[in-house]
N, CA and C atoms as an extended XYZ file, in Angstrom:
276
Properties=species:S:1:pos:R:3:atomname:S:1:resname:S:1:resid:I:1 pbc="F F F"
N        -9.722      133.388      -58.262 N   UNK     1
C        -9.216      132.136      -58.674 CA  UNK     1
C        -7.729      131.991      -58.021 C   UNK     1
N        -7.371      133.150      -59.567 N   UNK     2
C        -6.165      133.032      -59.252 CA  UNK     2
C        -4.846      133.590      -57.790 C   UNK     2
N        -4.192      133.355      -57.612 N   UNK     3
C        -3.228      134.630      -56.376 CA  UNK     3
C        -1.886      134.881      -57.159 C   UNK     3
N        -1.145      135.589      -56.568 N   UNK     4
C         0.254      136.020      -56.987 CA  UNK     4
C         0.796      134.984      -56.612 C   UNK     4
N         2.159      134.196      -57.148 N   UNK     5
C         2.806      133.510      -56.667 CA  UNK     5
C         4.648      133.960      -56.568 C   UNK     5
N         4.856      133.532      -55.946 N   UNK     6
C         6.382      134.446      -55.944 CA  UNK     6
C         7.531      132.787      -56.261 C   UNK     6
N         8.454      133.256      -57.612 N   UNK     7
C         9.008      132.289      -57.879 CA  UNK     7
C        10.297      132.583      -57.914 C   UNK     7
N        11.584      131.791      -57.938 N   UNK     8
C        13.067      131.934      -58.079 CA  UNK     8
C        12.965      131.489      -59.477 C   UNK     8
N        14.161      132.505      -60.241 N   UNK     9
C        14.548      132.364      -61.500 CA  UNK     9
C        15.745      131.171      -61.213 C   UNK     9
N        15.542      130.349      -62.135 N   UNK    10
C        16.709      129.421      -61.869 CA  UNK    10
C        17.722      129.772      -62.995 C   UNK    10
N        17.978      130.920      -63.685 N   UNK    11
C        19.036      131.423      -64.396 CA  UNK    11
C        19.877      132.620      -63.462 C   UNK    11
N        18.841      133.025      -62.775 N   UNK    12
C        19.634      134.208      -61.710 CA  UNK    12
C        19.437      133.770      -60.114 C   UNK    12
N        18.958      133.244      -60.041 N   UNK    13
C        18.342      133.361      -58.641 CA  UNK    13
C        17.992      133.988      -57.974 C   UNK    13
N        16.980      135.049      -59.102 N   UNK    14
C        15.977      136.299      -58.407 CA  UNK    14
C        14.659      135.883      -58.170 C   UNK    14
N        14.193      136.261      -56.873 N   UNK    15
C        12.385      135.734      -57.173 CA  UNK    15
C        11.698      136.290      -58.093 C   UNK    15
N        10.325      136.417      -58.953 N   UNK    16
C         9.804      137.124      -59.235 CA  UNK    16
C         8.102      136.123      -58.855 C   UNK    16
N         7.555      137.589      -59.701 N   UNK    17
C         6.472      137.219      -59.217 CA  UNK    17
C         5.304      136.544      -60.764 C   UNK    17
N         5.054      135.183      -60.053 N   UNK    18
C         3.955      134.776      -61.424 CA  UNK    18
C         2.960      135.631      -60.585 C   UNK    18
N         2.310      136.375      -61.543 N   UNK    19
C         0.816      136.939      -61.080 CA  UNK    19
C        -0.525      135.871      -61.304 C   UNK    19
N        -1.846      136.615      -60.902 N   UNK    20
C        -2.598      136.076      -60.892 CA  UNK    20
C        -2.924      135.909      -62.473 C   UNK    20
N        -2.815      137.414      -63.256 N   UNK    21
C        -2.863      137.609      -64.527 CA  UNK    21
C        -2.267      137.161      -65.398 C   UNK    21
N        -1.158      136.752      -65.127 N   UNK    22
C         0.130      136.242      -66.155 CA  UNK    22
C        -0.619      134.164      -65.620 C   UNK    22
N        -1.522      134.145      -65.353 N   UNK    23
C        -1.437      132.502      -64.301 CA  UNK    23
C        -2.561      132.334      -65.632 C   UNK    23
N        -3.747      132.461      -65.278 N   UNK    24
C        -4.775      133.296      -65.804 CA  UNK    24
C        -4.414      132.487      -67.842 C   UNK    24
N        -3.305      133.715      -68.189 N   UNK    25
C        -2.999      133.553      -69.052 CA  UNK    25
C        -2.397      132.028      -70.120 C   UNK    25
N        -1.442      132.149      -68.735 N   UNK    26
C        -1.090      130.319      -68.903 CA  UNK    26
C        -1.924      129.495      -69.178 C   UNK    26
N        -2.850      129.278      -68.426 N   UNK    27
C        -4.446      128.476      -68.284 CA  UNK    27
C        -5.109      128.621      -69.441 C   UNK    27
N        -5.068      129.541      -70.323 N   UNK    28
C        -6.267      129.814      -71.318 CA  UNK    28
C        -5.623      129.586      -72.369 C   UNK    28
N        -4.234      129.566      -72.130 N   UNK    29
C        -3.488      128.547      -73.663 CA  UNK    29
C        -2.931      127.375      -73.670 C   UNK    29
N        -3.182      127.165      -72.425 N   UNK    30
C        -2.949      124.948      -71.953 CA  UNK    30
C        -1.681      124.993      -71.247 C   UNK    30
N        -1.276      126.378      -71.154 N   UNK    31
C         0.697      125.456      -70.379 CA  UNK    31
C        -0.218      125.150      -69.352 C   UNK    31
N         1.101      123.859      -69.229 N   UNK    32
C         0.797      122.989      -67.717 CA  UNK    32
C         1.771      123.693      -66.830 C   UNK    32
N         3.002      124.053      -67.194 N   UNK    33
C         4.544      124.712      -66.371 CA  UNK    33
C         5.081      126.322      -65.970 C   UNK    33
N         4.866      126.271      -64.992 N   UNK    34
C         5.356      127.698      -64.502 CA  UNK    34
C         6.296      127.877      -64.778 C   UNK    34
N         6.489      129.533      -65.605 N   UNK    35
C         7.672      130.032      -65.946 CA  UNK    35
C         8.743      129.895      -64.580 C   UNK    35
N        10.004      129.278      -65.359 N   UNK    36
C        11.101      129.639      -64.440 CA  UNK    36
C        12.491      130.435      -64.573 C   UNK    36
N        11.655      131.171      -65.673 N   UNK    37
C        12.811      132.468      -65.110 CA  UNK    37
C        12.574      133.938      -65.539 C   UNK    37
N        12.444      134.370      -64.454 N   UNK    38
C        11.757      136.208      -64.889 CA  UNK    38
C        12.015      135.984      -66.410 C   UNK    38
N        11.509      137.632      -66.265 N   UNK    39
C        11.094      138.275      -67.024 CA  UNK    39
C        12.510      138.699      -67.842 C   UNK    39
N        13.461      139.819      -67.481 N   UNK    40
C        14.605      139.753      -67.916 CA  UNK    40
C        15.756      138.672      -68.464 C   UNK    40
N        15.219      137.181      -67.453 N   UNK    41
C        16.203      136.205      -67.952 CA  UNK    41
C        15.903      135.902      -69.188 C   UNK    41
N        14.028      135.879      -69.400 N   UNK    42
C        13.742      135.280      -70.782 CA  UNK    42
C        14.028      136.253      -71.608 C   UNK    42
N        13.985      137.533      -71.372 N   UNK    43
C        14.657      138.130      -72.347 CA  UNK    43
C        15.678      138.369      -73.058 C   UNK    43
N        16.923      137.832      -72.287 N   UNK    44
C        17.825      138.067      -72.506 CA  UNK    44
C        17.628      136.364      -73.254 C   UNK    44
N        17.442      135.725      -73.133 N   UNK    45
C        17.663      133.875      -73.551 CA  UNK    45
C        17.281      134.201      -74.835 C   UNK    45
N        16.024      134.737      -75.016 N   UNK    46
C        15.189      135.132      -76.202 CA  UNK    46
C        16.467      136.125      -77.389 C   UNK    46
N        16.757      137.666      -77.365 N   UNK    47
C        17.524      137.983      -77.900 CA  UNK    47
C        18.556      137.441      -77.533 C   UNK    47
N        19.231      136.551      -77.500 N   UNK    48
C        20.956      135.557      -77.780 CA  UNK    48
C        20.673      135.317      -78.948 C   UNK    48
N        19.140      133.876      -79.234 N   UNK    49
C        18.452      132.775      -79.200 CA  UNK    49
C        18.661      133.854      -81.053 C   UNK    49
N        18.317      135.820      -81.148 N   UNK    50
C        18.083      135.492      -82.186 CA  UNK    50
C        19.454      136.220      -82.764 C   UNK    50
N        20.542      136.590      -82.420 N   UNK    51
C        22.003      137.024      -82.607 CA  UNK    51
C        21.300      139.050      -82.798 C   UNK    51
N        23.017      138.993      -83.129 N   UNK    52
C        22.878      140.519      -83.155 CA  UNK    52
C        22.128      141.102      -84.345 C   UNK    52
N        21.524      141.917      -84.338 N   UNK    53
C        20.533      142.791      -85.196 CA  UNK    53
C        21.591      143.895      -86.504 C   UNK    53
N        21.539      143.975      -87.694 N   UNK    54
C        21.995      144.603      -88.311 CA  UNK    54
C        21.449      145.329      -88.686 C   UNK    54
N        21.889      146.270      -88.708 N   UNK    55
C        21.933      148.186      -88.974 CA  UNK    55
C        22.177      148.123      -90.352 C   UNK    55
N        21.284      149.235      -91.050 N   UNK    56
C        21.921      149.584      -92.538 CA  UNK    56
C        21.735      151.262      -92.139 C   UNK    56
N        22.817      152.690      -93.096 N   UNK    57
C        22.690      153.837      -92.694 CA  UNK    57
C        22.523      154.049      -93.789 C   UNK    57
N        21.157      154.885      -93.651 N   UNK    58
C        20.687      155.618      -94.844 CA  UNK    58
C        20.596      157.765      -94.952 C   UNK    58
N        20.133      157.563      -95.781 N   UNK    59
C        20.490      159.454      -95.912 CA  UNK    59
C        18.675      159.857      -95.634 C   UNK    59
N        18.531      160.751      -94.157 N   UNK    60
C        17.272      161.056      -94.224 CA  UNK    60
C        16.884      161.858      -95.295 C   UNK    60
N        15.463      161.509      -95.403 N   UNK    61
C        14.550      162.493      -96.270 CA  UNK    61
C        13.723      163.646      -96.012 C   UNK    61
N        14.221      163.585      -95.149 N   UNK    62
C        13.484      164.955      -94.434 CA  UNK    62
C        15.139      166.275      -94.490 C   UNK    62
N        15.913      166.061      -93.394 N   UNK    63
C        16.623      166.908      -93.115 CA  UNK    63
C        18.733      166.356      -93.913 C   UNK    63
N        18.236      165.483      -94.512 N   UNK    64
C        19.731      165.388      -95.285 CA  UNK    64
C        20.987      164.452      -94.905 C   UNK    64
N        20.005      164.305      -92.986 N   UNK    65
C        21.538      163.811      -92.305 CA  UNK    65
C        21.597      161.956      -92.622 C   UNK    65
N        21.993      160.941      -91.431 N   UNK    66
C        22.615      160.238      -91.414 CA  UNK    66
C        21.630      159.945      -90.488 C   UNK    66
N        21.039      158.244      -91.081 N   UNK    67
C        19.867      157.914      -90.494 CA  UNK    67
C        20.553      156.258      -90.606 C   UNK    67
N        20.073      155.499      -89.164 N   UNK    68
C        20.478      154.011      -88.773 CA  UNK    68
C        19.295      153.530      -88.946 C   UNK    68
N        19.341      152.404      -89.749 N   UNK    69
C        17.586      151.819      -89.654 CA  UNK    69
C        18.058      150.455      -89.502 C   UNK    69
N        16.769      149.349      -88.583 N   UNK    70
C        16.918      148.188      -88.441 CA  UNK    70
C        16.596      146.847      -90.524 C   UNK    70
N        16.298      147.884      -91.114 N   UNK    71
C        15.426      147.291      -92.351 CA  UNK    71
C        16.592      148.254      -93.555 C   UNK    71
N        16.779      147.188      -94.865 N   UNK    72
C        17.951      147.255      -96.221 CA  UNK    72
C        16.945      148.213      -96.470 C   UNK    72
N        17.620      149.991      -96.794 N   UNK    73
C        16.168      151.139      -97.333 CA  UNK    73
C        16.435      150.365      -98.837 C   UNK    73
N        14.788      150.864      -99.740 N   UNK    74
C        14.880      150.554     -100.662 CA  UNK    74
C        14.633      152.494     -101.332 C   UNK    74
N        15.197      152.321     -102.265 N   UNK    75
C        14.771      153.237     -103.267 CA  UNK    75
C        13.624      154.247     -103.575 C   UNK    75
N        12.428      153.584     -103.244 N   UNK    76
C        10.774      154.149     -103.447 CA  UNK    76
C        10.585      154.148     -102.651 C   UNK    76
N        10.656      154.436     -101.009 N   UNK    77
C        10.420      155.042      -99.522 CA  UNK    77
C        11.450      155.734      -99.670 C   UNK    77
N        10.529      156.652      -98.697 N   UNK    78
C        11.650      157.545      -97.871 CA  UNK    78
C        12.125      157.223      -96.639 C   UNK    78
N        12.818      157.478      -95.873 N   UNK    79
C        13.630      156.683      -94.729 CA  UNK    79
C        14.182      158.331      -93.979 C   UNK    79
N        13.626      157.969      -92.581 N   UNK    80
C        13.608      159.396      -92.140 CA  UNK    80
C        14.951      159.158      -90.639 C   UNK    80
N        15.765      159.622      -89.704 N   UNK    81
C        16.232      160.051      -88.921 CA  UNK    81
C        15.333      159.991      -88.201 C   UNK    81
N        16.129      159.463      -86.395 N   UNK    82
C        14.956      159.135      -85.625 CA  UNK    82
C        14.306      160.499      -85.653 C   UNK    82
N        14.998      161.942      -84.867 N   UNK    83
C        14.841      162.845      -84.592 CA  UNK    83
C        13.464      163.158      -85.362 C   UNK    83
N        13.749      163.000      -86.718 N   UNK    84
C        12.157      163.556      -87.755 CA  UNK    84
C        11.195      163.141      -88.196 C   UNK    84
N        11.630      161.095      -87.628 N   UNK    85
C        10.695      160.327      -87.736 CA  UNK    85
C         9.499      160.621      -86.233 C   UNK    85
N        10.116      160.807      -85.261 N   UNK    86
C         9.633      161.557      -84.478 CA  UNK    86
C         8.780      162.492      -84.337 C   UNK    86
N         9.245      163.766      -84.893 N   UNK    87
C         8.264      164.987      -85.662 CA  UNK    87
C         7.321      165.009      -85.770 C   UNK    87
N         7.379      163.779      -87.641 N   UNK    88
C         6.116      163.542      -88.164 CA  UNK    88
C         5.045      162.626      -87.232 C   UNK    88
N         5.510      161.893      -86.339 N   UNK    89
C         4.723      161.349      -85.302 CA  UNK    89
C         4.277      162.210      -84.551 C   UNK    89
N         4.288      163.589      -83.937 N   UNK    90
C         3.859      163.857      -83.093 CA  UNK    90
C         3.122      165.378      -84.062 C   UNK    90
N         3.203      165.797      -85.443 N   UNK    91
C         1.747      166.497      -86.081 CA  UNK    91
C         0.922      165.090      -86.578 C   UNK    91
N         0.857      164.196      -86.516 N   UNK    92
C        -0.518      163.593      -87.148 CA  UNK    92
C        -1.127      163.814      -85.690 C   UNK    92
């Protein structure tokens, strides 16, 4: 029913593929216009609108090292550094 289409990004001028699956998704949601920007430009535009992300520094509950996290740490919940968090996920 749908076929891949090659479109040109209005932001960067590069070609990108509007896949059959994406077209079906757009149709299901009732979107009538095709995308005008490639994925990279859409993501950049979305992130620019959000502004810079704020990070907080905390002490890792497992190793005592520094942990930088994108949320305000609370005293009632442990915070883990990236390495300790990854080890905990592997252990599950």
